[in-house]
mmCIF file of C-alpha atoms and ligand atoms in Angstrom:
data_model
loop_
_atom_site.group_PDB
_atom_site.id
_atom_site.type_symbol
_atom_site.label_atom_id
_atom_site.label_comp_id
_atom_site.label_asym_id
_atom_site.label_seq_id
_atom_site.Cartn_x
_atom_site.Cartn_y
_atom_site.Cartn_z
ATOM 1 C CA UNK A 77 -0.072 0.297 0.203
ATOM 2 C CA UNK A 78 1.004 3.298 -1.140
ATOM 3 C CA UNK A 79 1.552 6.357 1.554
ATOM 4 C CA UNK A 80 -2.157 8.415 1.411
ATOM 5 C CA UNK A 81 -3.976 5.170 1.621
ATOM 6 C CA UNK A 82 -7.064 5.889 4.265
ATOM 7 C CA UNK A 83 -5.428 3.086 6.859
ATOM 8 C CA UNK A 84 -6.822 4.225 10.159
ATOM 9 C CA UNK A 85 -4.102 3.267 12.695
ATOM 10 C CA UNK A 86 -3.924 3.648 16.205
ATOM 11 C CA UNK A 87 -1.088 2.350 18.007
ATOM 12 C CA UNK A 88 -1.179 3.194 21.473
ATOM 13 C CA UNK A 89 -4.491 2.488 23.840
ATOM 14 C CA UNK A 90 -4.851 0.112 27.195
ATOM 15 C CA UNK A 91 -6.889 -2.197 28.315
ATOM 16 C CA UNK A 92 -8.166 -3.071 31.665
ATOM 17 C CA UNK A 93 -5.256 -5.204 31.608
ATOM 18 C CA UNK A 94 -3.242 -2.490 32.823
ATOM 19 C CA UNK A 95 -5.388 0.957 33.768
ATOM 20 C CA UNK A 96 -7.525 0.728 30.637
ATOM 21 C CA UNK A 97 -11.126 0.791 30.792
ATOM 22 C CA UNK A 98 -12.149 -2.034 28.298
ATOM 23 C CA UNK A 99 -11.771 -5.059 28.355
ATOM 24 C CA UNK A 100 -9.712 -6.410 25.802
ATOM 25 C CA UNK A 101 -12.045 -7.862 23.365
ATOM 26 C CA UNK A 102 -14.015 -4.567 23.830
ATOM 27 C CA UNK A 103 -11.607 -2.175 22.928
ATOM 28 C CA UNK A 104 -11.304 -4.586 19.248
ATOM 29 C CA UNK A 105 -14.319 -4.549 18.921
ATOM 30 C CA UNK A 106 -14.557 -0.098 18.695
ATOM 31 C CA UNK A 107 -11.570 -0.042 17.389
ATOM 32 C CA UNK A 108 -13.096 -2.070 14.216
ATOM 33 C CA UNK A 109 -16.543 0.043 14.745
ATOM 34 C CA UNK A 110 -14.929 2.990 14.736
ATOM 35 C CA UNK A 111 -13.405 1.945 11.554
ATOM 36 C CA UNK A 112 -9.818 1.240 12.321
ATOM 37 C CA UNK A 113 -7.507 -0.763 10.001
ATOM 38 C CA UNK A 114 -4.715 -1.533 12.619
ATOM 39 C CA UNK A 115 -4.880 -1.395 16.390
ATOM 40 C CA UNK A 116 -1.935 -1.331 18.282
ATOM 41 C CA UNK A 117 -2.022 -2.509 22.935
ATOM 42 C CA UNK A 118 0.292 -1.286 24.944
ATOM 43 C CA UNK A 119 -0.594 -1.551 28.042
ATOM 44 C CA UNK A 120 2.183 -0.899 30.996
ATOM 45 C CA UNK A 121 4.359 -3.243 31.933
ATOM 46 C CA UNK A 122 1.947 -6.332 30.791
ATOM 47 C CA UNK A 123 1.210 -8.759 27.983
ATOM 48 C CA UNK A 124 -2.653 -10.248 29.104
ATOM 49 C CA UNK A 125 -4.413 -8.046 27.228
ATOM 50 C CA UNK A 126 -3.346 -9.637 24.217
ATOM 51 C CA UNK A 127 -4.311 -13.850 23.443
ATOM 52 C CA UNK A 128 -8.283 -12.232 23.916
ATOM 53 C CA UNK A 129 -7.116 -8.961 21.815
ATOM 54 C CA UNK A 130 -5.161 -11.592 19.131
ATOM 55 C CA UNK A 131 -8.699 -13.288 19.347
ATOM 56 C CA UNK A 132 -10.483 -10.559 18.565
ATOM 57 C CA UNK A 133 -8.791 -9.405 15.897
ATOM 58 C CA UNK A 134 -9.035 -12.155 14.380
ATOM 59 C CA UNK A 135 -12.952 -11.699 14.151
ATOM 60 C CA UNK A 136 -13.113 -8.413 13.333
ATOM 61 C CA UNK A 137 -10.872 -8.821 10.789
ATOM 62 C CA UNK A 138 -8.335 -5.774 12.335
ATOM 63 C CA UNK A 139 -4.390 -6.144 12.412
ATOM 64 C CA UNK A 140 -3.482 -5.876 16.133
ATOM 65 C CA UNK A 141 -0.004 -5.500 16.584
ATOM 66 C CA UNK A 142 1.228 -6.632 20.632
ATOM 67 C CA UNK A 143 3.253 -4.160 22.281
ATOM 68 C CA UNK A 144 3.492 -2.878 26.022
ATOM 69 C CA UNK A 145 4.538 0.607 27.442
ATOM 70 C CA UNK A 146 7.565 0.837 30.075
ATOM 71 C CA UNK A 147 7.808 3.900 32.031
ATOM 72 C CA UNK A 148 10.770 5.352 33.515
ATOM 73 C CA UNK A 149 11.464 8.279 35.220
ATOM 74 C CA UNK A 150 14.088 10.636 34.826
ATOM 75 C CA UNK A 151 14.838 13.517 36.664
ATOM 76 C CA UNK A 152 10.931 13.825 37.892
ATOM 77 C CA UNK A 153 9.704 13.790 33.930
ATOM 78 C CA UNK A 154 8.003 10.780 32.747
ATOM 79 C CA UNK A 155 10.142 8.654 29.328
ATOM 80 C CA UNK A 156 7.624 6.353 28.702
ATOM 81 C CA UNK A 157 8.861 3.532 26.042
ATOM 82 C CA UNK A 158 6.619 1.362 23.541
ATOM 83 C CA UNK A 159 7.276 -2.472 22.856
ATOM 84 C CA UNK A 160 6.014 -3.500 19.597
ATOM 85 C CA UNK A 161 5.797 -6.936 17.787
ATOM 86 C CA UNK A 162 6.554 -7.923 21.749
ATOM 87 C CA UNK A 163 6.402 -11.575 22.336
ATOM 88 C CA UNK A 164 3.554 -12.917 23.670
ATOM 89 C CA UNK A 165 5.442 -16.034 24.358
ATOM 90 C CA UNK A 166 8.724 -15.132 26.275
ATOM 91 C CA UNK A 167 8.544 -16.887 29.067
ATOM 92 C CA UNK A 168 11.914 -14.775 30.369
ATOM 93 C CA UNK A 169 10.255 -11.365 28.830
ATOM 94 C CA UNK A 170 6.766 -11.749 30.847
ATOM 95 C CA UNK A 171 9.283 -12.797 33.858
ATOM 96 C CA UNK A 172 10.286 -9.106 33.882
ATOM 97 C CA UNK A 173 7.294 -7.468 33.549
ATOM 98 C CA UNK A 174 6.016 -9.398 36.066
ATOM 99 C CA UNK A 175 8.361 -7.358 38.449
ATOM 100 C CA UNK A 176 7.677 -3.946 37.234
ATOM 101 C CA UNK A 177 4.502 -4.557 37.195
ATOM 102 C CA UNK A 178 4.978 -6.228 41.791
ATOM 103 C CA UNK A 179 7.100 -2.695 41.615
ATOM 104 C CA UNK A 180 3.409 -0.666 40.386
ATOM 105 C CA UNK A 181 1.641 -2.599 43.941
ATOM 106 C CA UNK A 182 4.062 -1.538 46.298
ATOM 107 C CA UNK A 183 4.120 1.532 44.529
ATOM 108 C CA UNK A 184 0.526 2.039 44.913
ATOM 109 C CA UNK A 185 0.699 1.075 48.235
ATOM 110 C CA UNK A 186 2.646 3.779 49.010
ATOM 111 C CA UNK A 187 -0.121 6.600 47.768
ATOM 112 C CA UNK A 188 -2.574 5.213 49.499
ATOM 113 C CA UNK A 189 -0.983 5.150 52.491
ATOM 114 C CA UNK A 190 -0.101 8.334 51.810
ATOM 115 C CA UNK A 191 -3.257 9.270 50.929
ATOM 116 C CA UNK A 192 -4.926 7.623 54.296
ATOM 117 C CA UNK A 193 -2.508 9.503 56.283
ATOM 118 C CA UNK A 194 -3.575 12.900 55.300
ATOM 119 C CA UNK A 195 -6.587 11.850 55.587
ATOM 120 C CA UNK A 196 -8.431 10.164 52.595
ATOM 121 C CA UNK A 197 -10.223 7.380 53.138
ATOM 122 C CA UNK A 198 -9.677 5.675 49.486
ATOM 123 C CA UNK A 199 -10.427 2.404 48.796
ATOM 124 C CA UNK A 200 -6.835 0.453 49.189
ATOM 125 C CA UNK A 201 -8.157 -2.671 49.022
ATOM 126 C CA UNK A 202 -11.080 -2.145 45.633
ATOM 127 C CA UNK A 203 -7.665 -0.496 44.113
ATOM 128 C CA UNK A 204 -5.800 -3.862 44.856
ATOM 129 C CA UNK A 205 -7.789 -5.907 44.256
ATOM 130 C CA UNK A 206 -7.828 -4.936 40.179
ATOM 131 C CA UNK A 207 -4.401 -5.989 40.566
ATOM 132 C CA UNK A 208 -5.061 -9.425 40.559
ATOM 133 C CA UNK A 209 -6.593 -8.218 36.794
ATOM 134 C CA UNK A 210 -3.091 -6.121 35.600
ATOM 135 C CA UNK A 211 -0.862 -3.948 36.373
ATOM 136 C CA UNK A 212 -2.653 -1.330 38.332
ATOM 137 C CA UNK A 213 -1.244 2.995 38.800
ATOM 138 C CA UNK A 214 -2.331 6.310 39.283
ATOM 139 C CA UNK A 215 -4.739 6.532 37.892
ATOM 140 C CA UNK A 216 -6.664 3.387 39.534
ATOM 141 C CA UNK A 217 -5.992 5.604 43.346
ATOM 142 C CA UNK A 218 -8.000 8.858 40.356
ATOM 143 C CA UNK A 219 -10.814 6.843 40.334
ATOM 144 C CA UNK A 220 -10.233 6.361 44.075
ATOM 145 C CA UNK A 221 -10.374 9.738 44.589
ATOM 146 C CA UNK A 222 -13.288 10.410 42.604
ATOM 147 C CA UNK A 223 -15.595 8.235 44.398
ATOM 148 C CA UNK A 224 -14.420 9.474 47.429
ATOM 149 C CA UNK A 225 -15.507 12.954 46.633
ATOM 150 C CA UNK A 226 -12.395 14.238 46.725
ATOM 151 C CA UNK A 227 -11.374 14.832 43.232
ATOM 152 C CA UNK A 228 -13.145 15.835 40.337
ATOM 153 C CA UNK A 229 -11.887 13.964 37.369
ATOM 154 C CA UNK A 230 -8.433 11.723 35.998
ATOM 155 C CA UNK A 231 -6.706 14.532 35.589
ATOM 156 C CA UNK A 232 -8.241 17.206 38.722
ATOM 157 C CA UNK A 233 -6.204 14.399 40.715
ATOM 158 C CA UNK A 234 -3.745 13.772 39.572
ATOM 159 C CA UNK A 235 -3.303 18.190 39.409
ATOM 160 C CA UNK A 236 -4.043 18.173 43.544
ATOM 161 C CA UNK A 237 -2.689 14.655 44.562
ATOM 162 C CA UNK A 238 -0.881 12.399 42.105
ATOM 163 C CA UNK A 239 1.199 14.107 40.119
ATOM 164 C CA UNK A 240 5.610 14.709 40.775
ATOM 165 C CA UNK A 241 5.999 17.406 43.414
ATOM 166 C CA UNK A 242 1.588 16.550 45.545
ATOM 167 C CA UNK A 243 1.593 15.044 48.065
ATOM 168 C CA UNK A 244 0.600 11.698 47.304
ATOM 169 C CA UNK A 245 3.431 11.422 45.156
ATOM 170 C CA UNK A 246 5.412 8.049 45.178
ATOM 171 C CA UNK A 247 8.843 8.204 42.865
ATOM 172 C CA UNK A 248 9.102 5.282 40.970
ATOM 173 C CA UNK A 249 11.695 2.659 41.315
ATOM 174 C CA UNK A 250 13.988 3.519 39.982
ATOM 175 C CA UNK A 251 15.020 1.377 36.056
ATOM 176 C CA UNK A 252 16.102 3.493 33.154
ATOM 177 C CA UNK A 253 15.291 4.437 29.950
ATOM 178 C CA UNK A 254 18.175 2.271 29.017
ATOM 179 C CA UNK A 255 17.153 -0.555 30.686
ATOM 180 C CA UNK A 256 13.895 -0.324 28.644
ATOM 181 C CA UNK A 257 14.979 0.707 25.548
ATOM 182 C CA UNK A 258 17.419 -3.062 25.551
ATOM 183 C CA UNK A 259 15.335 -4.876 27.482
ATOM 184 C CA UNK A 260 12.678 -4.149 24.905
ATOM 185 C CA UNK A 261 15.253 -4.222 21.892
ATOM 186 C CA UNK A 262 16.418 -7.954 23.600
ATOM 187 C CA UNK A 263 13.301 -9.326 23.232
ATOM 188 C CA UNK A 264 12.863 -8.815 19.726
ATOM 189 C CA UNK A 265 10.517 -6.042 20.221
ATOM 190 C CA UNK A 266 11.318 -2.896 18.270
ATOM 191 C CA UNK A 267 10.974 0.527 20.992
ATOM 192 C CA UNK A 268 9.829 3.456 20.295
ATOM 193 C CA UNK A 269 9.637 6.381 22.993
ATOM 194 C CA UNK A 270 6.289 6.864 23.566
ATOM 195 C CA UNK A 271 5.113 11.277 23.911
ATOM 196 C CA UNK A 272 8.099 12.564 23.491
ATOM 197 C CA UNK A 273 7.350 16.477 25.239
ATOM 198 C CA UNK A 274 6.670 14.221 28.161
ATOM 199 C CA UNK A 275 10.382 14.002 28.559
ATOM 200 C CA UNK A 276 11.516 17.754 28.714
ATOM 201 C CA UNK A 277 14.406 16.830 26.943
ATOM 202 C CA UNK A 278 14.421 14.947 23.936
ATOM 203 C CA UNK A 279 17.734 15.780 22.716
ATOM 204 C CA UNK A 280 19.227 14.778 25.875
ATOM 205 C CA UNK A 281 16.959 11.600 25.923
ATOM 206 C CA UNK A 282 17.801 10.536 22.122
ATOM 207 C CA UNK A 283 21.295 10.586 22.976
ATOM 208 C CA UNK A 284 21.394 8.392 25.080
ATOM 209 C CA UNK A 285 18.181 5.836 23.961
ATOM 210 C CA UNK A 286 19.854 5.663 20.123
ATOM 211 C CA UNK A 287 23.051 4.778 21.031
ATOM 212 C CA UNK A 288 21.137 1.114 23.060
ATOM 213 C CA UNK A 289 18.575 1.152 20.690
ATOM 214 C CA UNK A 290 15.847 2.783 20.420
ATOM 215 C CA UNK A 291 13.984 2.287 16.943
ATOM 216 C CA UNK A 292 11.279 4.860 17.110
ATOM 217 C CA UNK A 293 9.952 8.167 17.945
ATOM 218 C CA UNK A 294 5.433 8.686 18.251
ATOM 219 C CA UNK A 295 5.280 11.729 16.623
ATOM 220 C CA UNK A 296 1.761 11.879 15.485
ATOM 221 C CA UNK A 297 0.609 12.016 19.317
ATOM 222 C CA UNK A 298 -3.140 12.762 19.482
ATOM 223 C CA UNK A 299 -3.021 15.599 22.094
ATOM 224 C CA UNK A 300 0.190 17.097 20.462
ATOM 225 C CA UNK A 301 -0.658 19.935 17.915
ATOM 226 C CA UNK A 302 -0.053 20.397 13.825
ATOM 227 C CA UNK A 303 3.101 21.787 14.527
ATOM 228 C CA UNK A 304 3.986 19.927 17.640
ATOM 229 C CA UNK A 305 4.077 16.812 15.407
ATOM 230 C CA UNK A 306 6.173 18.788 12.110
ATOM 231 C CA UNK A 307 8.818 18.783 14.826
ATOM 232 C CA UNK A 308 8.771 15.802 16.174
ATOM 233 C CA UNK A 309 8.812 14.351 11.943
ATOM 234 C CA UNK A 310 11.691 16.369 11.304
ATOM 235 C CA UNK A 311 13.007 14.817 14.965
ATOM 236 C CA UNK A 312 12.397 11.576 13.615
ATOM 237 C CA UNK A 313 14.358 12.025 10.003
ATOM 238 C CA UNK A 314 17.556 13.398 11.605
ATOM 239 C CA UNK A 315 18.067 10.915 14.362
ATOM 240 C CA UNK A 316 16.844 8.239 11.544
ATOM 241 C CA UNK A 317 13.667 6.968 13.509
ATOM 242 C CA UNK A 318 11.092 5.415 12.250
ATOM 243 C CA UNK A 319 7.294 8.111 13.276
ATOM 244 C CA UNK A 320 4.489 6.104 14.871
ATOM 245 C CA UNK A 321 1.700 7.774 16.229
ATOM 246 C CA UNK A 322 -1.666 6.521 18.143
ATOM 247 C CA UNK A 323 -4.553 8.450 20.663
ATOM 248 C CA UNK A 324 -2.942 6.801 24.374
ATOM 249 C CA UNK A 325 -6.423 6.415 24.719
ATOM 250 C CA UNK A 326 -7.717 4.276 28.761
ATOM 251 C CA UNK A 327 -11.388 4.451 28.113
ATOM 252 C CA UNK A 328 -13.685 6.618 26.594
ATOM 253 C CA UNK A 329 -13.410 10.644 28.163
ATOM 254 C CA UNK A 330 -10.942 9.433 30.905
ATOM 255 C CA UNK A 331 -8.480 12.313 29.071
ATOM 256 C CA UNK A 332 -9.361 14.840 26.769
ATOM 257 C CA UNK A 333 -7.385 14.889 23.554
ATOM 258 C CA UNK A 334 -7.329 10.605 23.943
ATOM 259 C CA UNK A 335 -9.912 9.223 22.109
ATOM 260 C CA UNK A 336 -9.926 5.938 20.180
ATOM 261 C CA UNK A 337 -8.506 6.811 16.751
ATOM 262 C CA UNK A 338 -8.304 10.379 17.029
ATOM 263 C CA UNK A 339 -4.616 10.724 16.167
ATOM 264 C CA UNK A 340 -3.141 12.010 12.410
ATOM 265 C CA UNK A 341 -1.624 8.143 12.089
ATOM 266 C CA UNK A 342 -0.085 8.694 8.527
ATOM 267 C CA UNK A 343 -0.182 4.966 6.662
ATOM 268 C CA UNK A 344 3.600 5.154 5.253
ATOM 269 C CA UNK A 345 4.502 5.695 8.846
ATOM 270 C CA UNK A 346 2.314 1.570 10.107
ATOM 271 C CA UNK A 347 3.866 0.782 5.984
ATOM 272 C CA UNK A 348 7.290 1.222 8.215
ATOM 273 C CA UNK A 349 7.697 -0.024 11.503
ATOM 274 C CA UNK A 350 6.100 -3.246 10.066
ATOM 275 C CA UNK A 351 8.895 -3.412 7.784
ATOM 276 C CA UNK A 352 11.621 -2.568 9.779
ATOM 277 C CA UNK A 353 9.764 -6.000 11.959
ATOM 278 C CA UNK A 354 10.127 -7.470 9.205
ATOM 279 C CA UNK A 355 14.173 -6.933 8.833
ATOM 280 C CA UNK A 356 14.644 -6.985 12.464
ATOM 281 C CA UNK A 357 12.750 -10.683 12.097
ATOM 282 C CA UNK A 358 15.138 -12.198 9.398
ATOM 283 C CA UNK A 359 18.004 -10.514 11.267
ATOM 284 C CA UNK A 360 17.087 -13.331 14.474
HETATM 285 P P1 AMP B 953 1.404 5.493 36.481
HETATM 286 O O1 AMP B 953 1.958 4.415 35.301
HETATM 287 O O2 AMP B 953 0.547 4.819 37.218
HETATM 288 O O3 AMP B 953 2.118 6.591 36.898
HETATM 289 O O4 AMP B 953 0.389 7.009 35.723
HETATM 290 C C1 AMP B 953 1.115 7.063 34.675
HETATM 291 C C2 AMP B 953 -0.497 6.284 33.984
HETATM 292 O O5 AMP B 953 -1.539 7.965 34.463
HETATM 293 C C3 AMP B 953 -0.734 7.096 32.262
HETATM 294 O O6 AMP B 953 -0.869 6.367 31.366
HETATM 295 C C4 AMP B 953 -1.310 8.538 32.438
HETATM 296 O O7 AMP B 953 -2.316 7.984 31.031
HETATM 297 C C5 AMP B 953 -2.131 8.856 33.700
HETATM 298 N N1 AMP B 953 -1.291 10.317 33.302
HETATM 299 C C6 AMP B 953 -0.927 10.855 33.758
HETATM 300 N N2 AMP B 953 -0.798 12.287 34.080
HETATM 301 C C7 AMP B 953 -1.789 12.212 33.989
HETATM 302 C C8 AMP B 953 -2.683 13.369 33.771
HETATM 303 N N3 AMP B 953 -2.537 15.183 34.510
HETATM 304 N N4 AMP B 953 -4.407 13.558 33.975
HETATM 305 C C9 AMP B 953 -4.944 12.538 33.879
HETATM 306 N N5 AMP B 953 -4.433 11.290 33.064
HETATM 307 C C10 AMP B 953 -2.753 10.999 33.633
HETATM 308 ZN ZN1 ZN B 954 -2.039 4.701 31.597
HETATM 309 FE FE1 FE B 955 3.123 7.378 28.982
HETATM 310 FE FE1 FE B 956 0.248 5.376 27.652
#
């Protein structure tokens, strides 16, 4: 297929296997209803959504890209790394992801504790029960704050309690973005820097990550403006990175600008990502 064909593509989404609101099969069916042709599921630190999603995608005739998103922090800035074409049968990789998910539980436990001490009686057991279903994170804590009337929305909960510098913010266990990129690359996935402006230092981060195997830059991120898409595209081109894009959908109404399929991802981007994957598979 040539550039400019009307494929609809979304390469960044979350399900109930992490902090999204739609089940894996529900997300695939929504994507199909919306006319998407290519959907990547990129849950935080888990591949648990991918079997159900793959089955649903086969039925719906949609291309599912198996993915994951790993979160790291550098100087309090969020540096997230997406991995595409993860291997659902790689037990060593899945074991490493399980360790990261366990660190998420410990972090959330400390946030619950902190909020209780601050006088917010959120239901910690209910949050932690969700950990059995997949990996948990700050959005679960945000929803618990909304449930007791302490916040109006997920964004409000982040702004007042959960983001860096706010009273219930707990830093992550040390995990460098280099380790995230290497973990993905060593296990055959294609590592891509997610929502690059969150890093607050794109050149500094690329200088660190390109030498250890970063292959792509999330350029067409739905929340970003057209000028930012253009700027990121020229950065991707300059560094020889494959541009990708997606919505970071977590569920209807989770956050403005993140509707499924909302990112203007050109078809050419998908072709390049697929070609990259094919080339690497032949090398292995
Ligand atoms: P965690 O992985 O536990 O650190 O939580 C990060 C998740 O929270 C990401 O998936 C983001 O989509 C979401 N998030 C981060 N900042 C905000 C915000 N200000 N408002 C709403 N959601 C946010
Ligand atoms: Zn998330
Ligand atoms: Fe992210
Ligand atoms: Fe995400």
